[in-house]
Every structure is written in structure tokens, then in C-alpha cells.
Short mmCIF file of C-alpha atoms in Angstrom, two decimals:
data_model
loop_
_atom_site.label_atom_id
_atom_site.label_comp_id
_atom_site.label_asym_id
_atom_site.label_seq_id
_atom_site.Cartn_x
_atom_site.Cartn_y
_atom_site.Cartn_z
CA MET X 1 78.68 121.05 125.17
CA LYS X 2 76.97 123.93 123.48
CA LYS X 3 78.13 124.48 119.89
CA ARG X 4 78.19 127.86 118.18
CA LYS X 5 78.89 128.79 114.59
CA LEU X 6 81.70 131.19 113.77
CA THR X 7 80.12 132.96 110.81
CA SER X 8 81.06 136.56 111.45
CA LEU X 9 83.52 138.57 113.44
CA LEU X 10 80.87 139.32 116.05
CA LEU X 11 79.75 135.81 116.83
CA LEU X 12 82.75 134.73 118.88
CA CYS X 13 83.84 136.95 121.75
CA LEU X 14 86.29 135.23 124.04
CA PRO X 15 86.59 137.16 127.31
CA TRP X 16 89.82 135.44 128.27
CA LEU X 17 91.68 136.68 125.18
CA SER X 18 94.47 138.99 126.32
CA HIS X 19 93.31 141.77 124.03
CA ALA X 20 89.58 140.90 124.08
CA GLN X 21 89.60 140.42 120.31
CA THR X 22 87.06 138.54 118.23
CA ALA X 23 87.87 135.67 115.92
CA THR X 24 86.25 133.64 113.18
CA PHE X 25 87.11 131.51 110.18
CA VAL X 26 85.90 131.82 106.59
CA GLY X 27 86.12 128.75 104.38
CA GLU X 28 87.38 128.80 100.79
CA GLN X 29 87.21 125.69 98.62
CA ILE X 30 90.32 125.71 96.45
CA ASP X 31 89.78 122.32 94.80
CA ALA X 32 86.44 120.57 94.30
CA ASN X 33 87.85 117.56 92.45
CA VAL X 34 89.89 115.73 95.07
CA ALA X 35 89.65 111.95 94.81
CA ILE X 36 90.25 111.05 98.47
CA GLY X 37 92.66 113.60 99.95
CA TYR X 38 94.69 111.14 102.03
CA GLY X 39 97.28 113.61 103.32
CA VAL X 40 97.75 117.38 103.35
CA ALA X 41 100.92 119.35 104.16
CA THR X 42 102.20 122.90 103.81
CA GLY X 43 105.51 124.56 102.97
CA ASP X 44 107.17 126.90 100.51
CA VAL X 45 107.61 124.78 97.39
CA ASP X 46 108.91 127.36 94.91
CA GLY X 47 110.91 129.64 97.24
CA ASP X 48 108.77 132.76 96.80
CA GLY X 49 108.27 133.19 100.54
CA ASN X 50 104.63 132.04 100.57
CA MET X 51 103.37 128.87 102.22
CA ASP X 52 101.99 126.52 99.58
CA ILE X 53 99.72 123.50 100.06
CA LEU X 54 100.70 119.92 99.16
CA LEU X 55 98.28 117.01 98.78
CA ALA X 56 98.71 113.25 98.59
CA ASP X 57 95.68 112.17 96.60
CA LYS X 58 94.66 108.75 95.32
CA THR X 59 96.95 108.57 92.25
CA GLU X 60 98.66 111.97 92.24
CA ILE X 61 100.90 114.10 94.42
CA ALA X 62 100.16 117.77 93.82
CA TRP X 63 100.98 121.19 95.18
CA TYR X 64 98.90 124.36 95.06
CA ARG X 65 100.75 127.62 94.54
CA ASN X 66 100.04 130.41 97.00
CA SER X 67 100.55 133.65 95.08
CA GLY X 68 100.22 135.74 98.22
CA ASN X 69 97.07 137.35 96.80
CA ARG X 70 93.83 135.78 98.05
CA SER X 71 91.92 137.10 95.04
CA GLU X 72 94.02 134.94 92.69
CA LYS X 73 93.18 131.31 91.94
CA TRP X 74 95.37 128.62 93.46
CA GLN X 75 97.32 126.97 90.66
CA ARG X 76 97.61 123.18 90.96
CA TYR X 77 100.73 121.34 89.80
CA VAL X 78 101.11 117.55 89.68
CA ILE X 79 104.62 116.47 90.71
CA ALA X 80 104.14 112.67 90.82
CA LYS X 81 101.50 110.25 89.60
CA ASN X 82 100.86 106.50 89.53
CA LEU X 83 103.82 105.74 91.80
CA THR X 84 102.39 102.30 92.60
CA ALA X 85 99.44 100.17 91.54
CA GLN X 86 97.74 101.07 94.83
CA ASP X 87 96.86 104.48 96.27
CA ASN X 88 99.16 107.09 97.71
CA VAL X 89 98.51 107.48 101.44
CA CYS X 90 100.73 110.11 103.13
CA ILE X 91 103.09 113.02 102.56
CA ALA X 92 105.82 114.87 104.46
CA ALA X 93 107.10 118.32 103.48
CA ARG X 94 109.73 120.43 105.25
CA ASP X 95 112.74 122.59 104.43
CA ILE X 96 115.51 120.42 105.85
CA ASP X 97 118.53 122.12 104.25
CA GLY X 98 117.70 125.79 104.77
CA ASP X 99 117.36 126.77 101.11
CA GLY X 100 113.85 128.16 101.63
CA ARG X 101 112.12 125.34 99.73
CA VAL X 102 110.59 122.15 101.09
CA GLU X 103 111.81 118.62 100.59
CA VAL X 104 109.02 116.14 99.91
CA ALA X 105 108.58 112.46 100.71
CA VAL X 106 105.46 110.38 100.11
CA GLY X 107 104.02 107.03 101.09
CA ALA X 108 102.14 104.85 98.62
CA GLY X 109 101.19 101.24 97.94
CA TRP X 110 98.25 101.59 100.33
CA ASN X 111 97.04 98.03 100.87
CA PRO X 112 96.20 97.72 104.58
CA SER X 113 94.80 94.19 104.37
CA GLU X 114 98.08 92.80 103.00
CA THR X 115 100.59 92.50 105.85
CA LYS X 116 102.90 89.78 104.52
CA ASP X 117 104.01 90.69 101.01
CA ARG X 118 106.08 93.88 100.64
CA LYS X 119 105.86 93.63 96.86
CA ILE X 120 102.16 94.54 96.95
CA SER X 121 101.87 96.50 100.21
CA GLY X 122 103.64 99.70 101.11
CA ALA X 123 106.09 102.06 99.41
CA VAL X 124 108.22 105.08 100.37
CA PHE X 125 109.56 107.66 97.93
CA TYR X 126 111.72 110.73 98.18
CA LEU X 127 110.84 113.14 95.38
CA VAL X 128 113.77 114.91 93.72
CA PRO X 129 112.64 118.28 92.35
CA PRO X 130 113.58 119.51 88.88
CA ALA X 131 114.76 123.09 88.28
CA ASP X 132 111.15 123.95 87.45
CA ARG X 133 109.20 122.67 90.44
CA THR X 134 105.91 122.82 88.57
CA GLN X 135 107.01 119.82 86.49
CA LEU X 136 107.13 116.15 87.48
CA TRP X 137 109.63 115.29 90.20
CA ASP X 138 111.90 112.22 90.11
CA PRO X 139 110.81 109.54 92.61
CA VAL X 140 113.58 107.70 94.50
CA LYS X 141 112.28 104.49 96.06
CA LEU X 142 113.41 103.87 99.64
CA HIS X 143 113.14 100.87 101.95
CA HIS X 144 109.62 100.12 103.11
CA GLU X 145 107.66 97.83 105.37
CA VAL X 146 104.12 96.62 104.68
CA THR X 147 101.13 98.98 105.19
CA ILE X 148 103.08 102.28 105.19
CA HIS X 149 100.66 104.83 106.63
CA ARG X 150 102.21 108.04 108.11
CA MET X 151 105.46 110.01 107.79
CA ARG X 152 107.13 113.19 109.08
CA TRP X 153 110.42 115.03 108.70
CA VAL X 154 111.78 115.24 112.25
CA MET X 155 114.48 117.63 113.51
CA LYS X 156 116.50 115.82 116.16
CA SER X 157 118.30 117.34 119.15
CA ASP X 158 121.51 117.74 117.10
CA ASN X 159 119.57 119.84 114.51
CA THR X 160 119.86 117.16 111.83
CA PHE X 161 116.77 115.77 110.11
CA GLN X 162 115.43 112.29 109.66
CA LEU X 163 112.44 111.02 107.74
CA ILE X 164 110.31 109.00 110.16
CA VAL X 165 107.85 106.54 108.61
CA LEU X 166 105.18 104.55 110.44
CA PRO X 167 103.27 101.52 109.10
CA LEU X 168 99.76 100.63 110.17
CA HIS X 169 100.55 96.98 110.97
CA GLY X 170 103.50 94.82 111.83
CA GLU X 171 104.61 92.33 109.19
CA GLY X 172 102.26 89.35 109.14
CA ASN X 173 99.98 91.06 111.66
CA SER X 174 96.29 90.12 111.47
CA GLY X 175 93.62 92.27 113.09
CA GLY X 176 96.11 93.98 115.35
CA VAL X 177 97.51 90.67 116.60
CA GLY X 178 100.99 89.38 115.84
CA ALA X 179 104.23 91.18 115.13
CA GLY X 180 104.72 94.70 116.41
CA VAL X 181 104.98 97.69 114.09
CA LYS X 182 108.49 98.65 113.01
CA LEU X 183 109.07 102.38 112.78
CA ILE X 184 111.56 103.40 110.07
CA ALA X 185 114.03 106.26 110.62
CA PHE X 186 115.86 107.36 107.46
CA ASP X 187 119.05 109.42 107.55
CA VAL X 188 119.33 111.94 104.72
CA PRO X 189 122.30 111.06 102.49
CA GLU X 190 124.45 113.64 100.73
CA ASN X 191 123.37 112.11 97.42
CA ARG X 192 119.61 111.99 97.78
CA LYS X 193 119.25 109.94 94.61
CA GLY X 194 121.40 107.23 96.17
CA ILE X 195 120.96 104.83 99.07
CA TRP X 196 119.21 106.15 102.18
CA PRO X 197 120.53 104.56 105.40
CA TYR X 198 117.78 103.61 107.81
CA GLU X 199 117.13 102.20 111.26
CA LEU X 200 114.23 99.91 112.17
CA LEU X 201 112.72 100.37 115.61
CA GLU X 202 110.60 97.55 116.99
CA THR X 203 107.84 99.48 118.74
CA ASN X 204 106.07 96.45 120.25
CA MET X 205 102.87 98.35 119.38
CA HIS X 206 100.14 96.98 117.16
CA MET X 207 97.98 98.74 114.59
CA THR X 208 99.62 102.14 115.04
CA HIS X 209 97.72 104.91 113.29
CA ASN X 210 99.52 108.25 113.71
CA PHE X 211 102.39 109.95 115.51
CA GLN X 212 103.46 113.41 116.61
CA PRO X 213 107.02 114.77 116.76
CA MET X 214 107.22 116.80 119.96
CA GLU X 215 109.28 119.95 119.46
CA SER X 216 109.44 122.97 121.78
CA ALA X 217 111.39 126.18 121.10
CA GLY X 218 113.40 124.36 118.44
CA ARG X 219 114.21 121.50 120.83
CA PHE X 220 113.27 117.91 120.04
CA LEU X 221 111.53 116.12 122.91
CA GLY X 222 110.55 112.82 121.32
CA LEU X 223 107.90 111.05 119.26
CA ALA X 224 104.41 110.38 120.59
CA VAL X 225 103.14 107.29 118.73
CA GLY X 226 99.45 106.41 118.96
CA GLY X 227 97.87 103.05 118.29
CA LYS X 228 95.98 100.07 119.65
CA GLU X 229 97.70 100.15 123.06
CA GLY X 230 97.66 103.92 123.62
CA VAL X 231 100.33 106.61 123.16
CA HIS X 232 103.97 105.70 123.76
CA VAL X 233 106.90 108.14 123.71
CA PHE X 234 110.05 107.23 121.76
CA LEU X 235 113.38 109.01 122.20
CA ASN X 236 116.50 109.38 120.10
CA GLY X 237 119.86 109.07 121.82
CA ALA X 238 123.47 108.10 121.21
CA ASN X 239 122.43 104.56 120.30
CA GLY X 240 119.52 105.57 118.07
CA TRP X 241 115.80 105.30 118.69
CA ALA X 242 114.35 103.53 121.70
CA PRO X 243 111.07 103.38 123.63
CA SER X 244 111.14 105.67 126.66
CA GLY X 245 108.83 103.54 128.79
CA ASN X 246 106.60 106.60 129.18
CA TRP X 247 103.01 106.00 128.09
CA MET X 248 101.16 109.30 127.70
CA VAL X 249 97.98 107.25 127.28
CA ALA X 250 97.76 103.61 128.31
CA ASP X 251 95.28 100.85 127.59
CA LYS X 252 93.07 102.96 125.33
CA GLY X 253 93.02 102.63 121.55
CA ILE X 254 94.17 105.83 119.80
CA GLY X 255 93.61 106.92 116.21
CA GLU X 256 95.03 110.46 116.20
CA VAL X 257 97.40 112.14 118.64
CA ARG X 258 98.66 115.71 118.99
CA THR X 259 100.33 117.57 121.83
CA GLY X 260 99.69 121.17 122.87
CA SER X 261 100.24 123.79 125.54
CA LEU X 262 97.89 125.07 128.22
CA GLY X 263 100.28 127.96 128.90
CA GLY X 264 102.48 128.42 131.92
CA GLY X 265 104.59 125.42 130.99
CA GLN X 266 101.62 123.03 131.21
CA LEU X 267 101.20 120.57 128.34
CA PHE X 268 98.30 118.43 127.16
CA THR X 269 97.76 115.50 124.84
CA ALA X 270 94.76 115.45 122.51
CA THR X 271 93.55 112.18 121.02
CA ILE X 272 90.77 110.75 118.91
CA GLU X 273 89.61 107.47 120.40
CA PRO X 274 89.49 104.73 119.33
CA MET X 275 90.99 104.45 115.84
CA HIS X 276 88.49 106.02 113.41
CA GLY X 277 86.64 106.83 116.58
CA THR X 278 83.91 108.92 118.11
CA SER X 279 85.62 110.77 120.96
CA LEU X 280 87.94 113.75 121.23
CA VAL X 281 89.85 113.46 124.51
CA VAL X 282 92.28 115.73 126.36
CA TYR X 283 94.84 114.40 128.84
CA SER X 284 96.48 116.89 131.20
CA LYS X 285 98.40 115.94 134.33
CA ASP X 286 96.22 113.29 135.96
CA SER X 287 92.94 114.17 134.24
CA ARG X 288 91.12 112.75 131.23
CA THR X 289 88.42 114.97 129.71
CA VAL X 290 86.12 113.91 126.87
CA LEU X 291 85.35 117.01 124.78
CA THR X 292 82.85 115.27 122.50
CA ASP X 293 81.77 111.70 121.77
CA LYS X 294 79.40 112.53 118.92
CA MET X 295 81.57 112.33 115.80
CA LYS X 296 81.87 109.33 113.49
CA GLU X 297 85.22 108.23 112.07
CA GLY X 298 87.29 111.02 113.57
CA HIS X 299 90.37 111.16 111.36
CA ALA X 300 92.04 114.57 111.67
CA LEU X 301 93.56 116.56 114.51
CA VAL X 302 95.73 119.67 114.89
CA CYS X 303 96.69 121.87 117.85
CA GLY X 304 97.85 125.48 117.74
CA ASP X 305 97.39 128.94 119.20
CA PHE X 306 94.99 130.25 116.58
CA PHE X 307 93.86 133.21 118.70
CA GLU X 308 97.17 134.25 120.33
CA GLN X 309 95.92 133.32 123.77
CA GLY X 310 99.26 132.02 124.92
CA ARG X 311 97.73 128.53 124.92
CA ASP X 312 96.70 126.10 122.22
CA GLN X 313 93.29 125.31 120.84
CA ILE X 314 92.28 121.97 119.27
CA ILE X 315 90.79 121.45 115.82
CA MET X 316 89.42 118.05 114.86
CA GLY X 317 87.62 116.66 111.82
CA TRP X 318 85.57 113.58 111.04
CA ARG X 319 84.70 111.98 107.74
CA ASN X 320 81.47 109.96 108.14
CA PRO X 321 78.01 111.41 108.90
CA ASP X 322 77.25 111.47 112.62
CA VAL X 323 73.81 110.95 114.21
CA LYS X 324 72.76 114.34 112.82
CA GLY X 325 73.98 113.40 109.35
CA GLU X 326 76.85 115.88 109.60
CA THR X 327 80.55 115.81 108.80
CA GLY X 328 82.92 118.68 109.36
CA VAL X 329 85.61 120.36 111.42
CA ARG X 330 85.32 121.87 114.90
CA ILE X 331 87.56 123.99 117.09
CA PHE X 332 87.69 123.61 120.87
CA VAL X 333 88.81 126.59 122.93
CA GLY X 334 89.97 126.05 126.50
CA SER X 335 89.46 128.43 129.40
CA ASP X 336 91.12 126.87 132.45
CA LYS X 337 94.65 126.00 133.58
CA GLU X 338 93.83 122.33 134.12
CA GLY X 339 92.61 121.61 130.58
CA LYS X 340 89.16 120.49 131.70
CA LEU X 341 86.93 123.30 130.37
CA TRP X 342 86.51 123.66 126.61
CA GLN X 343 83.95 125.30 124.31
CA GLU X 344 83.14 123.87 120.87
CA TYR X 345 82.71 126.01 117.75
CA SER X 346 82.22 125.29 114.06
CA LEU X 347 84.76 126.77 111.66
CA ASP X 348 82.43 127.13 108.68
CA ASP X 349 79.42 124.90 107.94
CA LYS X 350 78.68 126.46 104.56
CA ILE X 351 81.18 124.18 102.84
CA LYS X 352 80.67 120.42 103.17
CA MET X 353 83.80 118.77 104.60
CA ALA X 354 84.11 115.03 105.23
CA CYS X 355 87.52 115.48 106.79
CA GLU X 356 90.27 113.00 105.95
CA ASP X 357 93.28 115.10 107.01
CA ILE X 358 94.01 118.54 108.43
CA THR X 359 96.92 120.86 109.14
CA SER X 360 97.59 124.52 109.87
CA ALA X 361 99.90 127.27 108.64
CA ASP X 362 99.96 131.04 108.21
CA LEU X 363 99.03 131.20 104.53
CA ASP X 364 98.44 134.94 104.18
CA GLY X 365 101.34 136.22 106.30
CA ASP X 366 99.18 138.05 108.84
CA GLY X 367 100.66 136.22 111.82
CA ASP X 368 97.60 134.01 112.41
CA LEU X 369 97.37 130.29 111.76
CA ASP X 370 94.94 129.28 109.03
CA VAL X 371 93.50 125.77 108.68
CA ILE X 372 93.76 123.46 105.66
CA ALA X 373 91.55 120.37 105.37
CA SER X 374 91.06 117.67 102.74
CA GLY X 375 87.70 115.94 102.31
CA ARG X 376 87.19 112.28 101.50
CA SER X 377 83.58 111.79 100.37
CA SER X 378 83.24 115.57 99.94
CA HIS X 379 86.14 115.40 97.43
CA ASN X 380 87.54 118.83 98.24
CA LEU X 381 90.43 120.84 99.60
CA VAL X 382 89.45 123.78 101.81
CA VAL X 383 91.30 126.66 103.43
CA TYR X 384 89.67 128.09 106.55
CA TRP X 385 91.03 131.63 106.74
CA ASN X 386 91.60 132.91 110.26
CA GLN X 387 89.93 136.33 110.43
CA ARG X 388 91.05 137.29 113.95
CA LYS X 389 92.98 140.35 112.77
CA LYS X 390 90.61 141.34 109.98
#
């Protein structure tokens, strides 16, 4: 597929946009001293109405204050450090109690080769904020399994929240063979410094890598969990969590998974295959479309309607140099109802980005989704500002 650079407002004209508007992204590096940048999240941390950025880095959990003025420097505040002897690995941030400020949980003890001993592999913490959220938060250690890897706050169909945590391996698993991965679902207790009740779900999947809560119009549809065997949907009912039996992708190894809309009630599933893979793939109805197979160690994926088309676009990132010696992030814009035709564009190649994780949020309040990416070997945190309305 032909690739174009989005470097000015005039370079991308999408004829199928409802208002025939142009769009581009401009990158801004807000931190050039990131160690690894394992996980990035967004949310209002201090309650000022602006979406802040949170980062799970190697030894520290930090948030970057969004002042609402793009000319001001992003202030970085460390809220936890040295939680375990091993690295931090993931973060979840969401306002679950409606007070206008996010709750934060993190995963640490990153030791993926150790699948037997919980004392030296895996950790889960809920961080209790002080009155001044720029100071260190109090970590509350929760139950964990070995090789904790991903987590999300999930709003269930009854509008209550759970913290869902996914390990990489099952206990005692070796090379993706052995015990299945157990997904952990924590209920939020009234006393968050106390004991957190939890449920263990035997997924019967091996070497799971990421998952996507599927929510539509405030309604919870299920969890899409991606791993060695494909993408399986899990549902929550009266008796707790259970596998649905519905495989969105079967018999293909998956590293990253996100779901999106083609408009008109049509959905798609976007994946990076295999784990740490080379291919970005879209599944829609009965079709499988490979958008690119040229990246190396694809590790980041997000879907959203960045251009107000009434359908979602796909942004992916990879962290190791490809055959051209490049790392970076790309956006794919679809043009058909079947999800088979996509055009690839670069967000901004001026800033080096070896992408470890990626997310999106409206950071400047203009109604457009911006993109936030953390770089592994590039050691940076970058905001790609959506200039569609500029």
C-alpha cells in the first residue's frame, strides 16, 4: 500500500469525509528520558477538567499534568517507585466513582521467564492517592498470578466496575505449553485499603498478550482476549465470568487486539499477528485483510474515529527497526463498508518513536482524539496532536 506523510494540513485530503475536511498530526515530545515506557494511559488525575497522561515506566509510575495550555511544559509527578525488584509493566486509569478523578492500578514484578514462583514473578497494586496527588501514592498489594502483563478497569452491564488483570502465561507454563492463563477479576471494596475480593477465570488460553473491553454506547459487550490461540470473547453474567465460545479469531497467534466500527452497525477486529509480530490484520464479517506485513515487533494498537467520519481508523506502532531501518506509528484510514480497503499514512516521522504502547484521548478539548505513544529504545513519550480542526 502506498504510504504518505501527514506533515501539513494540505497533504491529506480524504474525499469520503462528510465535510471534506483535511487532517494531520503534529508530534510533540513531552519526555525524552523514558526508560522503557511499558504502559501509557490517560485520565483526569487532579480534577481540573483536563485529560492528563499516566506512564508505567521501568521503576516509576508517573503522571504528566495537562494545564490546558499547549504552550506550557508538561509537569511530571512520580506517584510510585520501586514497587518490586523487577520492572513495572502495565497501568490502568479510570474514574470509577464519578468524582472527576481517575483511580489507578498498576502491574509490576515483570519476570516473564518465571512462571512457577509468585514470590518473584508478578504483582498487582491499587494506588491510594493522597490529598495532594502530586505526591507519592500509597500502594495496596492485591492478589496476583505469575507474569502479570495487562490490566483494565471494566464497566460491567450493571454499571459497576471491576479491575481485570491478565497474565502472560499460566502458572508453570513453559513456552506457551502447559496450564492455561487465569484472568483475574477484582471487585472494588468499600475500603480500598483493605481486602479486594477477586474471581479467577480459567481461560484455557496460553501465552495471552492483550485484551480489549468491548463497550458500545455505555453498554458492556464482553472482553476480547488475544493470545496464542487467537481472540476469544469472555462474558460476565449472573454466575460471574465465563468463556462465550465465540472466537473472533481462531487458530492464529495474536499479540494486540482492538475492536472498532465501520459505521452502519458494522464492527471490525484489528489485530497484530503474531505476538510481537509483523502484520496488521482486519477481520470484518467473513473477511480477513492484511493491511501491512512490513513492521517488526508490532506492539501497540488503538482504534478510534480521529476524523469524525462516522467510522473508526486504526493506529498501530512497532518498536524494532523494520527492513528499512524504521520504527514508528502509522494510521490506516478505511474507505469501504466491508473493511477491505485501507490507506496508510504516517503521523509524524520527524520524531523517532520505537513504539511500546499507545492510546488516544482528546487532550486539548477541541473534540478530536489525539494520540499518545511511549517509545522503548527511543526512550520518549510523544503526543501526536490531531490538527483536523486547526
